[in-house]
Amino acid sequence: MHIHAYEKLWLAFAVILILLLIGSVTYGAVGPGVAMVADSEDQIDPGALDEDERFAEPRVEQVGDNHYAAYVIAYQFAFEPSPIVVPENSRVTLYVTSRDVIHGFEVAGTNANTMVVPGEVSEITVEVGEPQEYGLLCNEYCGAGHHGMEGKVHVVSEEEYANLNEGGETA
Ligand code: CUA
């Protein structure tokens, strides 16, 4: 069979394009700076969160000098705790997991945004500033109540935070 020179040229061009596509997808998947939620070694049994030391009691706690950890559970169709109360001008590491299906966790108006996968713990660290109230959204379709799945993040003054915790209640 005779193949015309131009035909060959275009065939070669098409093959190169395909290889470039595969190359870029591969690079995107394993390249530097790209981490999937599932890459975390932090596996957890979504059916036994009640027995997990971090998630049995979803809460915010101080873990260092001006550093707080928030343990949050997403479920159909809310977040717990809500509001997530943290003190102003602090560093907050959020650990978020799901009790049921895949959810999203997005602090509205900020770049704090992660997918929440049952069996995995998503971790994001944010620096919070002045006292402010933020909305918390689920941005993964998770069922009939998805559109109403929301929570709150309250950044409060140090004073207010101290008052809240005086009663032994961690907000
Ligand atoms: Cu949870 Cu959508």
PDB file of C-alpha atoms and ligand atoms in Angstrom:
ATOM      1  CA  MET A   1       0.000   0.000   0.000  1.00  0.00           C
ATOM      2  CA  HIS A   2       1.296   3.384  -0.906  1.00  0.00           C
ATOM      3  CA  ILE A   3       0.978   6.123   1.656  1.00  0.00           C
ATOM      4  CA  HIS A   4       1.389   9.629   0.454  1.00  0.00           C
ATOM      5  CA  ALA A   5       4.225  11.617   2.021  1.00  0.00           C
ATOM      6  CA  TYR A   6       1.856  14.233   3.448  1.00  0.00           C
ATOM      7  CA  GLU A   7      -0.341  11.495   4.880  1.00  0.00           C
ATOM      8  CA  LYS A   8       2.730  10.096   6.655  1.00  0.00           C
ATOM      9  CA  LEU A   9       3.661  13.507   7.918  1.00  0.00           C
ATOM     10  CA  TRP A  10       0.207  14.081   9.384  1.00  0.00           C
ATOM     11  CA  LEU A  11       0.147  10.600  10.888  1.00  0.00           C
ATOM     12  CA  ALA A  12       3.468  11.293  12.592  1.00  0.00           C
ATOM     13  CA  PHE A  13       2.156  14.643  13.780  1.00  0.00           C
ATOM     14  CA  ALA A  14      -0.954  12.995  15.255  1.00  0.00           C
ATOM     15  CA  VAL A  15       1.150  10.396  17.051  1.00  0.00           C
ATOM     16  CA  ILE A  16       3.370  13.126  18.502  1.00  0.00           C
ATOM     17  CA  LEU A  17       0.287  14.999  19.744  1.00  0.00           C
ATOM     18  CA  ILE A  18      -1.016  11.857  21.426  1.00  0.00           C
ATOM     19  CA  LEU A  19       2.345  11.250  23.101  1.00  0.00           C
ATOM     20  CA  LEU A  20       2.448  14.862  24.297  1.00  0.00           C
ATOM     21  CA  LEU A  21      -1.045  14.500  25.722  1.00  0.00           C
ATOM     22  CA  ILE A  22      -0.159  11.298  27.571  1.00  0.00           C
ATOM     23  CA  GLY A  23       3.043  12.939  28.769  1.00  0.00           C
ATOM     24  CA  SER A  24       1.282  16.007  30.136  1.00  0.00           C
ATOM     25  CA  VAL A  25      -1.402  13.944  31.888  1.00  0.00           C
ATOM     26  CA  THR A  26       1.289  11.732  33.429  1.00  0.00           C
ATOM     27  CA  TYR A  27       3.272  14.765  34.505  1.00  0.00           C
ATOM     28  CA  GLY A  28       0.140  16.303  36.009  1.00  0.00           C
ATOM     29  CA  ALA A  29      -0.578  13.146  37.968  1.00  0.00           C
ATOM     30  CA  VAL A  30       2.885  12.483  39.374  1.00  0.00           C
ATOM     31  CA  GLY A  31       4.737  15.754  38.879  1.00  0.00           C
ATOM     32  CA  PRO A  32       6.109  17.835  41.737  1.00  0.00           C
ATOM     33  CA  GLY A  33       3.714  19.764  43.890  1.00  0.00           C
ATOM     34  CA  VAL A  34       0.680  17.693  42.994  1.00  0.00           C
ATOM     35  CA  ALA A  35      -0.801  15.646  45.810  1.00  0.00           C
ATOM     36  CA  MET A  36      -4.100  13.852  45.818  1.00  0.00           C
ATOM     37  CA  VAL A  37      -6.091  13.529  49.020  1.00  0.00           C
ATOM     38  CA  ALA A  38      -5.571   9.780  48.858  1.00  0.00           C
ATOM     39  CA  ASP A  39      -1.796  10.206  48.997  1.00  0.00           C
ATOM     40  CA  SER A  40      -2.053  10.832  52.708  1.00  0.00           C
ATOM     41  CA  GLU A  41      -1.129   7.776  54.743  1.00  0.00           C
ATOM     42  CA  ASP A  42      -3.806   8.817  57.155  1.00  0.00           C
ATOM     43  CA  GLN A  43      -6.377   6.044  56.697  1.00  0.00           C
ATOM     44  CA  ILE A  44      -9.421   5.980  58.892  1.00  0.00           C
ATOM     45  CA  ASP A  45     -12.520   3.794  59.236  1.00  0.00           C
ATOM     46  CA  PRO A  46     -15.461   6.047  58.324  1.00  0.00           C
ATOM     47  CA  GLY A  47     -17.808   3.728  60.205  1.00  0.00           C
ATOM     48  CA  ALA A  48     -15.852   3.991  63.453  1.00  0.00           C
ATOM     49  CA  LEU A  49     -15.237   7.719  63.836  1.00  0.00           C
ATOM     50  CA  ASP A  50     -16.824   7.474  67.283  1.00  0.00           C
ATOM     51  CA  GLU A  51     -13.806   5.486  68.400  1.00  0.00           C
ATOM     52  CA  ASP A  52     -11.202   7.701  66.803  1.00  0.00           C
ATOM     53  CA  GLU A  53      -9.332   9.918  69.239  1.00  0.00           C
ATOM     54  CA  ARG A  54      -9.453  12.867  66.870  1.00  0.00           C
ATOM     55  CA  PHE A  55     -12.975  12.550  65.522  1.00  0.00           C
ATOM     56  CA  ALA A  56     -14.986  11.015  68.364  1.00  0.00           C
ATOM     57  CA  GLU A  57     -15.422  14.581  69.521  1.00  0.00           C
ATOM     58  CA  PRO A  58     -15.142  16.990  66.586  1.00  0.00           C
ATOM     59  CA  ARG A  59     -13.554  20.124  68.052  1.00  0.00           C
ATOM     60  CA  VAL A  60     -10.918  22.800  67.993  1.00  0.00           C
ATOM     61  CA  GLU A  61      -7.936  22.491  70.311  1.00  0.00           C
ATOM     62  CA  GLN A  62      -4.691  24.308  70.856  1.00  0.00           C
ATOM     63  CA  VAL A  63      -1.719  22.268  69.704  1.00  0.00           C
ATOM     64  CA  GLY A  64       1.092  24.777  69.917  1.00  0.00           C
ATOM     65  CA  ASP A  65       2.076  28.366  70.329  1.00  0.00           C
ATOM     66  CA  ASN A  66      -0.720  30.167  68.481  1.00  0.00           C
ATOM     67  CA  HIS A  67      -1.425  26.964  66.543  1.00  0.00           C
ATOM     68  CA  TYR A  68      -4.799  25.241  66.659  1.00  0.00           C
ATOM     69  CA  ALA A  69      -6.126  22.000  65.256  1.00  0.00           C
ATOM     70  CA  ALA A  70      -9.721  21.619  64.115  1.00  0.00           C
ATOM     71  CA  TYR A  71     -11.129  18.111  63.766  1.00  0.00           C
ATOM     72  CA  VAL A  72     -14.146  18.247  61.521  1.00  0.00           C
ATOM     73  CA  ILE A  73     -16.577  15.631  60.255  1.00  0.00           C
ATOM     74  CA  ALA A  74     -18.565  16.132  57.085  1.00  0.00           C
ATOM     75  CA  TYR A  75     -21.707  14.076  56.668  1.00  0.00           C
ATOM     76  CA  GLN A  76     -25.017  14.140  54.837  1.00  0.00           C
ATOM     77  CA  PHE A  77     -25.816  17.062  55.138  1.00  0.00           C
ATOM     78  CA  ALA A  78     -23.800  19.155  57.570  1.00  0.00           C
ATOM     79  CA  PHE A  79     -20.422  19.762  59.153  1.00  0.00           C
ATOM     80  CA  GLU A  80     -19.550  19.124  62.758  1.00  0.00           C
ATOM     81  CA  PRO A  81     -18.650  21.193  64.660  1.00  0.00           C
ATOM     82  CA  SER A  82     -20.441  24.219  63.292  1.00  0.00           C
ATOM     83  CA  PRO A  83     -19.490  26.883  63.819  1.00  0.00           C
ATOM     84  CA  ILE A  84     -15.809  26.019  63.870  1.00  0.00           C
ATOM     85  CA  VAL A  85     -14.554  28.679  66.283  1.00  0.00           C
ATOM     86  CA  VAL A  86     -10.908  29.743  66.172  1.00  0.00           C
ATOM     87  CA  PRO A  87      -9.057  32.704  67.667  1.00  0.00           C
ATOM     88  CA  GLU A  88      -7.878  35.632  65.541  1.00  0.00           C
ATOM     89  CA  ASN A  89      -4.350  35.873  64.136  1.00  0.00           C
ATOM     90  CA  SER A  90      -3.565  32.228  64.570  1.00  0.00           C
ATOM     91  CA  ARG A  91      -2.535  29.258  62.510  1.00  0.00           C
ATOM     92  CA  VAL A  92      -5.189  26.588  62.139  1.00  0.00           C
ATOM     93  CA  THR A  93      -4.694  23.090  60.791  1.00  0.00           C
ATOM     94  CA  LEU A  94      -7.965  21.566  59.672  1.00  0.00           C
ATOM     95  CA  TYR A  95      -8.356  17.799  59.643  1.00  0.00           C
ATOM     96  CA  VAL A  96     -11.527  16.884  57.806  1.00  0.00           C
ATOM     97  CA  THR A  97     -13.004  13.480  57.186  1.00  0.00           C
ATOM     98  CA  SER A  98     -16.339  12.101  56.034  1.00  0.00           C
ATOM     99  CA  ARG A  99     -18.650   9.702  57.771  1.00  0.00           C
ATOM    100  CA  ASP A 100     -20.493   8.670  54.602  1.00  0.00           C
ATOM    101  CA  VAL A 101     -19.862   9.868  51.056  1.00  0.00           C
ATOM    102  CA  ILE A 102     -17.506  12.287  49.309  1.00  0.00           C
ATOM    103  CA  HIS A 103     -18.078  15.897  50.319  1.00  0.00           C
ATOM    104  CA  GLY A 104     -16.351  19.189  49.720  1.00  0.00           C
ATOM    105  CA  PHE A 105     -15.011  21.577  52.327  1.00  0.00           C
ATOM    106  CA  GLU A 106     -14.662  25.137  51.169  1.00  0.00           C
ATOM    107  CA  VAL A 107     -14.349  28.178  53.359  1.00  0.00           C
ATOM    108  CA  ALA A 108     -16.287  30.629  51.211  1.00  0.00           C
ATOM    109  CA  GLY A 109     -14.290  33.530  49.864  1.00  0.00           C
ATOM    110  CA  THR A 110     -10.905  32.005  50.726  1.00  0.00           C
ATOM    111  CA  ASN A 111      -8.597  29.525  49.072  1.00  0.00           C
ATOM    112  CA  ALA A 112      -9.172  26.987  51.861  1.00  0.00           C
ATOM    113  CA  ASN A 113     -10.789  24.246  49.834  1.00  0.00           C
ATOM    114  CA  THR A 114     -10.445  20.493  49.850  1.00  0.00           C
ATOM    115  CA  MET A 115     -12.278  17.354  48.887  1.00  0.00           C
ATOM    116  CA  VAL A 116     -13.386  15.182  51.801  1.00  0.00           C
ATOM    117  CA  VAL A 117     -13.213  11.465  51.131  1.00  0.00           C
ATOM    118  CA  PRO A 118     -14.511   8.772  53.495  1.00  0.00           C
ATOM    119  CA  GLY A 119     -11.553   6.769  54.786  1.00  0.00           C
ATOM    120  CA  GLU A 120      -9.155   9.663  54.293  1.00  0.00           C
ATOM    121  CA  VAL A 121      -8.262  12.673  56.388  1.00  0.00           C
ATOM    122  CA  SER A 122      -7.843  15.891  54.416  1.00  0.00           C
ATOM    123  CA  GLU A 123      -5.432  18.306  56.013  1.00  0.00           C
ATOM    124  CA  ILE A 124      -5.114  21.993  55.291  1.00  0.00           C
ATOM    125  CA  THR A 125      -3.377  24.685  57.289  1.00  0.00           C
ATOM    126  CA  VAL A 126      -4.552  28.265  57.126  1.00  0.00           C
ATOM    127  CA  GLU A 127      -3.492  31.540  58.698  1.00  0.00           C
ATOM    128  CA  VAL A 128      -6.468  33.421  60.059  1.00  0.00           C
ATOM    129  CA  GLY A 129      -6.565  37.158  60.604  1.00  0.00           C
ATOM    130  CA  GLU A 130      -9.095  39.524  62.117  1.00  0.00           C
ATOM    131  CA  PRO A 131     -12.355  38.340  63.673  1.00  0.00           C
ATOM    132  CA  GLN A 132     -14.781  37.447  60.911  1.00  0.00           C
ATOM    133  CA  GLU A 133     -17.519  34.968  60.088  1.00  0.00           C
ATOM    134  CA  TYR A 134     -17.120  32.744  57.095  1.00  0.00           C
ATOM    135  CA  GLY A 135     -19.512  30.400  55.389  1.00  0.00           C
ATOM    136  CA  LEU A 136     -18.529  26.789  54.880  1.00  0.00           C
ATOM    137  CA  LEU A 137     -19.704  25.004  51.761  1.00  0.00           C
ATOM    138  CA  CYS A 138     -19.864  21.515  50.384  1.00  0.00           C
ATOM    139  CA  ASN A 139     -18.905  21.636  46.744  1.00  0.00           C
ATOM    140  CA  GLU A 140     -19.121  17.961  45.834  1.00  0.00           C
ATOM    141  CA  TYR A 141     -22.540  16.646  44.945  1.00  0.00           C
ATOM    142  CA  CYS A 142     -23.356  14.338  47.859  1.00  0.00           C
ATOM    143  CA  GLY A 143     -27.070  13.620  47.671  1.00  0.00           C
ATOM    144  CA  ALA A 144     -30.505  15.161  47.893  1.00  0.00           C
ATOM    145  CA  GLY A 145     -29.521  17.675  50.578  1.00  0.00           C
ATOM    146  CA  HIS A 146     -26.238  18.747  48.979  1.00  0.00           C
ATOM    147  CA  HIS A 147     -27.437  22.246  48.135  1.00  0.00           C
ATOM    148  CA  GLY A 148     -28.270  22.876  51.788  1.00  0.00           C
ATOM    149  CA  MET A 149     -25.076  21.425  53.228  1.00  0.00           C
ATOM    150  CA  GLU A 150     -23.253  24.260  54.879  1.00  0.00           C
ATOM    151  CA  GLY A 151     -21.510  25.305  58.035  1.00  0.00           C
ATOM    152  CA  LYS A 152     -19.773  28.265  59.592  1.00  0.00           C
ATOM    153  CA  VAL A 153     -16.272  29.254  60.551  1.00  0.00           C
ATOM    154  CA  HIS A 154     -16.045  31.962  63.177  1.00  0.00           C
ATOM    155  CA  VAL A 155     -12.782  33.761  63.762  1.00  0.00           C
ATOM    156  CA  VAL A 156     -13.230  35.451  67.141  1.00  0.00           C
ATOM    157  CA  SER A 157     -11.109  37.752  69.280  1.00  0.00           C
ATOM    158  CA  GLU A 158      -8.638  36.126  71.662  1.00  0.00           C
ATOM    159  CA  GLU A 159     -10.749  37.391  74.527  1.00  0.00           C
ATOM    160  CA  GLU A 160     -13.925  35.821  73.210  1.00  0.00           C
ATOM    161  CA  TYR A 161     -12.097  32.593  72.491  1.00  0.00           C
ATOM    162  CA  ALA A 162     -10.750  32.442  76.036  1.00  0.00           C
ATOM    163  CA  ASN A 163     -14.248  33.089  77.405  1.00  0.00           C
ATOM    164  CA  LEU A 164     -15.736  30.351  75.278  1.00  0.00           C
ATOM    165  CA  ASN A 165     -13.238  27.856  76.593  1.00  0.00           C
ATOM    166  CA  GLU A 166     -13.502  28.834  80.225  1.00  0.00           C
ATOM    167  CA  GLY A 167     -16.548  26.659  80.773  1.00  0.00           C
ATOM    168  CA  GLY A 168     -14.507  23.653  79.705  1.00  0.00           C
ATOM    169  CA  GLU A 169     -16.474  23.620  76.457  1.00  0.00           C
ATOM    170  CA  THR A 170     -14.352  23.640  73.357  1.00  0.00           C
ATOM    171  CA  ALA A 171     -16.406  25.257  70.650  1.00  0.00           C
TER     172      ALA A 171
HETATM  173 CU1  CUA B   1     -21.890  17.324  51.060  1.00  0.00          CU
HETATM  174 CU2  CUA B   1     -22.472  18.157  48.948  1.00  0.00          CU
END
